[in-house]
mmCIF file of C-alpha atoms in Angstrom:
data_model
loop_
_atom_site.group_PDB
_atom_site.id
_atom_site.type_symbol
_atom_site.label_atom_id
_atom_site.label_comp_id
_atom_site.label_asym_id
_atom_site.label_seq_id
_atom_site.Cartn_x
_atom_site.Cartn_y
_atom_site.Cartn_z
ATOM 1 C CA MET U 1 58.333 94.469 -100.188
ATOM 2 C CA LYS U 2 55.278 94.902 -102.421
ATOM 3 C CA LYS U 3 52.108 96.252 -100.878
ATOM 4 C CA GLN U 4 49.334 93.695 -100.397
ATOM 5 C CA LEU U 5 46.574 93.749 -103.012
ATOM 6 C CA ILE U 6 43.326 91.796 -102.698
ATOM 7 C CA ILE U 7 40.815 92.079 -105.527
ATOM 8 C CA SER U 8 37.342 90.814 -104.660
ATOM 9 C CA LEU U 9 35.299 90.283 -107.803
ATOM 10 C CA GLY U 10 31.572 89.584 -107.638
ATOM 11 C CA ARG U 11 29.845 88.774 -110.905
ATOM 12 C CA GLU U 12 26.612 88.000 -112.648
ATOM 13 C CA TYR U 13 26.535 84.650 -114.441
ATOM 14 C CA GLY U 14 27.386 85.178 -118.100
ATOM 15 C CA SER U 15 29.063 88.549 -117.551
ATOM 16 C CA GLY U 16 32.574 87.171 -118.071
ATOM 17 C CA GLY U 17 33.576 87.795 -114.482
ATOM 18 C CA HIS U 18 35.828 84.749 -114.270
ATOM 19 C CA VAL U 19 37.653 85.697 -117.487
ATOM 20 C CA ILE U 20 38.146 89.235 -116.180
ATOM 21 C CA ALA U 21 39.380 87.867 -112.826
ATOM 22 C CA GLN U 22 41.941 85.707 -114.633
ATOM 23 C CA MET U 23 43.174 88.690 -116.662
ATOM 24 C CA LEU U 24 43.511 90.731 -113.454
ATOM 25 C CA ALA U 25 45.431 87.925 -111.746
ATOM 26 C CA ASP U 26 47.739 87.641 -114.772
ATOM 27 C CA HIS U 27 48.269 91.405 -114.918
ATOM 28 C CA TYR U 28 49.178 91.757 -111.245
ATOM 29 C CA GLN U 29 50.886 88.345 -111.139
ATOM 30 C CA ILE U 30 48.930 87.190 -108.094
ATOM 31 C CA PRO U 31 46.971 83.971 -107.414
ATOM 32 C CA LEU U 32 43.352 83.578 -108.473
ATOM 33 C CA TYR U 33 40.965 81.874 -106.067
ATOM 34 C CA ASN U 34 37.679 80.672 -107.526
ATOM 35 C CA TYR U 35 36.367 77.105 -107.552
ATOM 36 C CA ASN U 36 39.979 75.981 -106.960
ATOM 37 C CA LEU U 37 39.577 77.344 -103.427
ATOM 38 C CA MET U 38 37.839 74.124 -102.374
ATOM 39 C CA ARG U 39 40.770 72.018 -103.555
ATOM 40 C CA ASN U 40 43.199 74.145 -101.561
ATOM 41 C CA ILE U 41 41.051 73.753 -98.447
ATOM 42 C CA ALA U 42 40.663 70.006 -99.042
ATOM 43 C CA ASP U 43 44.448 69.610 -99.348
ATOM 44 C CA GLU U 44 45.034 71.554 -96.118
ATOM 45 C CA LYS U 45 42.457 69.588 -94.143
ATOM 46 C CA ASP U 46 42.926 66.207 -95.864
ATOM 47 C CA LEU U 47 39.308 66.145 -97.077
ATOM 48 C CA ASN U 48 37.632 64.968 -100.279
ATOM 49 C CA ALA U 49 37.562 67.965 -102.641
ATOM 50 C CA ASN U 50 34.785 66.472 -104.774
ATOM 51 C CA VAL U 51 32.485 66.349 -101.746
ATOM 52 C CA LEU U 52 33.319 69.917 -100.734
ATOM 53 C CA GLU U 53 32.766 71.265 -104.250
ATOM 54 C CA LYS U 54 29.135 70.112 -104.244
ATOM 55 C CA TYR U 55 28.389 72.763 -101.615
ATOM 56 C CA ASP U 56 30.529 75.553 -103.055
ATOM 57 C CA GLU U 57 28.595 78.876 -103.182
ATOM 58 C CA LYS U 58 25.363 77.166 -102.116
ATOM 59 C CA ARG U 59 22.926 78.538 -99.565
ATOM 60 C CA ARG U 60 21.760 76.332 -96.737
ATOM 61 C CA ASN U 61 18.396 74.579 -96.815
ATOM 62 C CA LYS U 62 16.551 76.370 -94.016
ATOM 63 C CA MET U 63 14.107 73.489 -93.589
ATOM 64 C CA LEU U 64 16.912 71.017 -92.906
ATOM 65 C CA SER U 65 19.393 73.245 -91.077
ATOM 66 C CA ARG U 66 19.822 73.674 -87.334
ATOM 67 C CA THR U 67 22.389 75.585 -85.321
ATOM 68 C CA VAL U 68 23.034 74.511 -81.731
ATOM 69 C CA LYS U 69 25.557 76.348 -79.533
ATOM 70 C CA GLY U 70 27.147 77.900 -82.608
ATOM 71 C CA TYR U 71 27.491 74.616 -84.509
ATOM 72 C CA SER U 72 25.484 74.017 -87.683
ATOM 73 C CA ASN U 73 24.406 70.685 -89.171
ATOM 74 C CA SER U 74 24.301 72.334 -92.614
ATOM 75 C CA PRO U 75 27.146 71.291 -94.956
ATOM 76 C CA GLU U 76 26.624 74.570 -96.825
ATOM 77 C CA ASP U 77 27.209 76.559 -93.625
ATOM 78 C CA ASN U 78 30.279 74.534 -92.740
ATOM 79 C CA ILE U 79 31.803 74.855 -96.231
ATOM 80 C CA CYS U 80 31.189 78.611 -96.130
ATOM 81 C CA LYS U 81 32.909 78.887 -92.764
ATOM 82 C CA MET U 82 35.917 76.974 -94.117
ATOM 83 C CA GLN U 83 36.123 79.271 -97.133
ATOM 84 C CA PHE U 84 35.710 82.434 -95.091
ATOM 85 C CA ASP U 85 38.330 81.303 -92.558
ATOM 86 C CA TYR U 86 40.732 80.423 -95.400
ATOM 87 C CA LEU U 87 40.323 83.867 -96.994
ATOM 88 C CA ARG U 88 40.713 85.674 -93.671
ATOM 89 C CA LYS U 89 43.904 83.674 -92.990
ATOM 90 C CA LYS U 90 45.378 84.531 -96.394
ATOM 91 C CA SER U 91 44.404 88.161 -95.891
ATOM 92 C CA ALA U 92 45.938 88.317 -92.402
ATOM 93 C CA GLU U 93 49.162 86.717 -93.680
ATOM 94 C CA GLY U 94 49.547 89.585 -96.160
ATOM 95 C CA GLU U 95 49.012 87.517 -99.303
ATOM 96 C CA SER U 96 47.869 89.274 -102.466
ATOM 97 C CA PHE U 97 45.208 87.513 -104.552
ATOM 98 C CA VAL U 98 42.095 87.788 -106.683
ATOM 99 C CA ILE U 99 39.015 86.128 -105.219
ATOM 100 C CA VAL U 100 35.866 85.513 -107.257
ATOM 101 C CA GLY U 101 32.587 85.625 -105.319
ATOM 102 C CA ARG U 102 32.507 83.826 -101.953
ATOM 103 C CA CYS U 103 31.163 86.952 -100.181
ATOM 104 C CA ALA U 104 34.722 88.282 -100.112
ATOM 105 C CA GLU U 105 33.766 91.956 -100.368
ATOM 106 C CA GLU U 106 32.117 91.604 -96.961
ATOM 107 C CA ILE U 107 34.314 88.920 -95.373
ATOM 108 C CA LEU U 108 37.477 90.960 -96.037
ATOM 109 C CA LYS U 109 36.016 94.462 -95.784
ATOM 110 C CA ASP U 110 38.225 95.358 -92.796
ATOM 111 C CA ASN U 111 41.379 94.907 -94.880
ATOM 112 C CA PRO U 112 42.340 98.343 -96.284
ATOM 113 C CA ASN U 113 44.203 96.645 -99.149
ATOM 114 C CA MET U 114 41.049 95.000 -100.529
ATOM 115 C CA ILE U 115 39.365 96.480 -103.617
ATOM 116 C CA SER U 116 35.886 95.191 -104.442
ATOM 117 C CA ILE U 117 34.531 94.990 -107.981
ATOM 118 C CA PHE U 118 31.142 93.838 -109.273
ATOM 119 C CA VAL U 119 30.796 92.824 -112.930
ATOM 120 C CA LEU U 120 27.327 92.879 -114.467
ATOM 121 C CA ALA U 121 26.125 92.733 -118.083
ATOM 122 C CA ASP U 122 23.086 93.187 -120.285
ATOM 123 C CA MET U 123 20.879 90.107 -120.495
ATOM 124 C CA ASP U 124 21.397 89.438 -124.212
ATOM 125 C CA PHE U 125 25.190 89.556 -123.686
ATOM 126 C CA LYS U 126 24.962 87.058 -120.814
ATOM 127 C CA ILE U 127 22.731 84.772 -122.866
ATOM 128 C CA ARG U 128 25.007 84.850 -125.920
ATOM 129 C CA ARG U 129 28.106 84.096 -123.834
ATOM 130 C CA THR U 130 26.306 81.219 -122.117
ATOM 131 C CA MET U 131 25.111 79.850 -125.461
ATOM 132 C CA GLU U 132 28.691 79.801 -126.738
ATOM 133 C CA ASP U 133 30.232 78.512 -123.523
ATOM 134 C CA LYS U 134 27.681 75.778 -122.810
ATOM 135 C CA SER U 135 26.453 75.018 -126.366
ATOM 136 C CA LEU U 136 22.856 75.846 -125.412
ATOM 137 C CA SER U 137 19.882 77.263 -127.277
ATOM 138 C CA TRP U 138 18.819 80.849 -126.552
ATOM 139 C CA ASP U 139 15.948 79.698 -124.312
ATOM 140 C CA ASP U 140 18.052 77.201 -122.374
ATOM 141 C CA ALA U 141 20.869 79.709 -121.958
ATOM 142 C CA GLN U 142 18.423 82.302 -120.657
ATOM 143 C CA LYS U 143 17.039 79.811 -118.132
ATOM 144 C CA LYS U 144 20.578 78.976 -116.977
ATOM 145 C CA VAL U 145 21.514 82.648 -116.571
ATOM 146 C CA LEU U 146 18.383 83.386 -114.555
ATOM 147 C CA HIS U 147 18.758 80.252 -112.414
ATOM 148 C CA CYS U 148 22.463 80.758 -111.662
ATOM 149 C CA ASN U 149 22.003 84.402 -110.761
ATOM 150 C CA ARG U 150 19.106 83.535 -108.440
ATOM 151 C CA GLU U 151 21.387 80.988 -106.761
ATOM 152 C CA ARG U 152 24.254 83.449 -106.434
ATOM 153 C CA LYS U 153 21.983 86.124 -105.025
ATOM 154 C CA GLY U 154 20.427 83.677 -102.553
ATOM 155 C CA TYR U 155 23.820 82.381 -101.424
ATOM 156 C CA HIS U 156 25.315 85.835 -101.000
ATOM 157 C CA ASN U 157 22.345 87.343 -99.207
ATOM 158 C CA SER U 158 22.208 84.383 -96.797
ATOM 159 C CA TYR U 159 25.675 85.190 -95.460
ATOM 160 C CA CYS U 160 26.057 88.950 -95.955
ATOM 161 C CA LYS U 161 24.369 92.074 -94.655
ATOM 162 C CA GLY U 162 24.972 93.903 -97.934
ATOM 163 C CA LYS U 163 22.857 92.794 -100.890
ATOM 164 C CA TRP U 164 24.384 91.019 -103.870
ATOM 165 C CA GLY U 165 24.995 93.379 -106.779
ATOM 166 C CA ASP U 166 24.083 96.537 -104.860
ATOM 167 C CA SER U 167 26.627 99.080 -106.143
ATOM 168 C CA ARG U 168 26.889 100.695 -102.694
ATOM 169 C CA ASN U 169 28.661 97.566 -101.431
ATOM 170 C CA TYR U 170 31.499 97.687 -103.980
ATOM 171 C CA ASP U 171 34.284 100.092 -104.892
ATOM 172 C CA LEU U 172 33.391 99.740 -108.562
ATOM 173 C CA SER U 173 30.464 98.223 -110.465
ATOM 174 C CA ILE U 174 30.935 97.862 -114.216
ATOM 175 C CA ASN U 175 28.881 96.571 -117.158
ATOM 176 C CA SER U 176 31.133 94.282 -119.208
ATOM 177 C CA SER U 177 28.747 94.208 -122.187
ATOM 178 C CA LYS U 178 29.374 97.865 -123.025
ATOM 179 C CA LEU U 179 33.045 97.591 -124.003
ATOM 180 C CA GLY U 180 33.756 93.859 -123.945
ATOM 181 C CA LEU U 181 35.890 91.860 -121.543
ATOM 182 C CA GLU U 182 39.352 93.132 -122.472
ATOM 183 C CA GLU U 183 38.506 96.841 -122.375
ATOM 184 C CA THR U 184 36.462 96.333 -119.211
ATOM 185 C CA THR U 185 39.521 94.740 -117.615
ATOM 186 C CA GLU U 186 41.664 97.680 -118.723
ATOM 187 C CA ILE U 187 39.272 100.115 -117.023
ATOM 188 C CA ILE U 188 39.300 98.030 -113.825
ATOM 189 C CA ILE U 189 43.122 98.016 -113.875
ATOM 190 C CA GLN U 190 43.157 101.811 -114.262
ATOM 191 C CA TYR U 191 40.807 102.119 -111.285
ATOM 192 C CA ILE U 192 42.849 99.735 -109.125
ATOM 193 C CA ASP U 193 46.119 101.499 -109.982
ATOM 194 C CA LYS U 194 44.632 104.909 -109.136
ATOM 195 C CA LYS U 195 43.278 103.576 -105.833
ATOM 196 C CA ILE U 196 46.648 102.024 -104.954
ATOM 197 C CA GLN U 197 48.408 105.351 -105.640
ATOM 198 C CA LYS U 198 46.042 107.184 -103.295
ATOM 199 C CA THR U 199 46.841 104.819 -100.431
ATOM 200 C CA LEU U 200 50.626 104.937 -100.785
#
């Protein structure tokens, strides 16, 4: 029986984190959970996935949120709890997978088979990738990068003790703009393989 492997991959917007996560999932032949996570949860609970996806990786509105006896009226809080519970269940069942974002490096930190990665990149690299991906001007792409990373940071820091992007909270932090996405993935694979060998 193969040893469980969970790869938690945090990422800056525009860094190519999702592409790298897909390459890692393909290499290790394990499922990738990203925005598709909401569809899996919706199928399990017989809910509308389109409604759930609106609150995916969103922080709660503090002005409109209340928690009474452990129950929150915030859809963001409730979606987060569903995601976190889903990931913990998959982890406890021994499933191997790659998970992008969703505070996984903290939610699953007690699992010794979890390896946490954070992918960052230089600003001009993130802007150029966003320009190509979204067909935006330089200025609009820069605004999108800054906005999305503010949102990701706010979401993460609302639900985690460790700060988003702080290298001390990850096994490996790597700048994808230095070598490009493929070579960055190769380095991550080398790191993961070495770490797996040390735990055998």
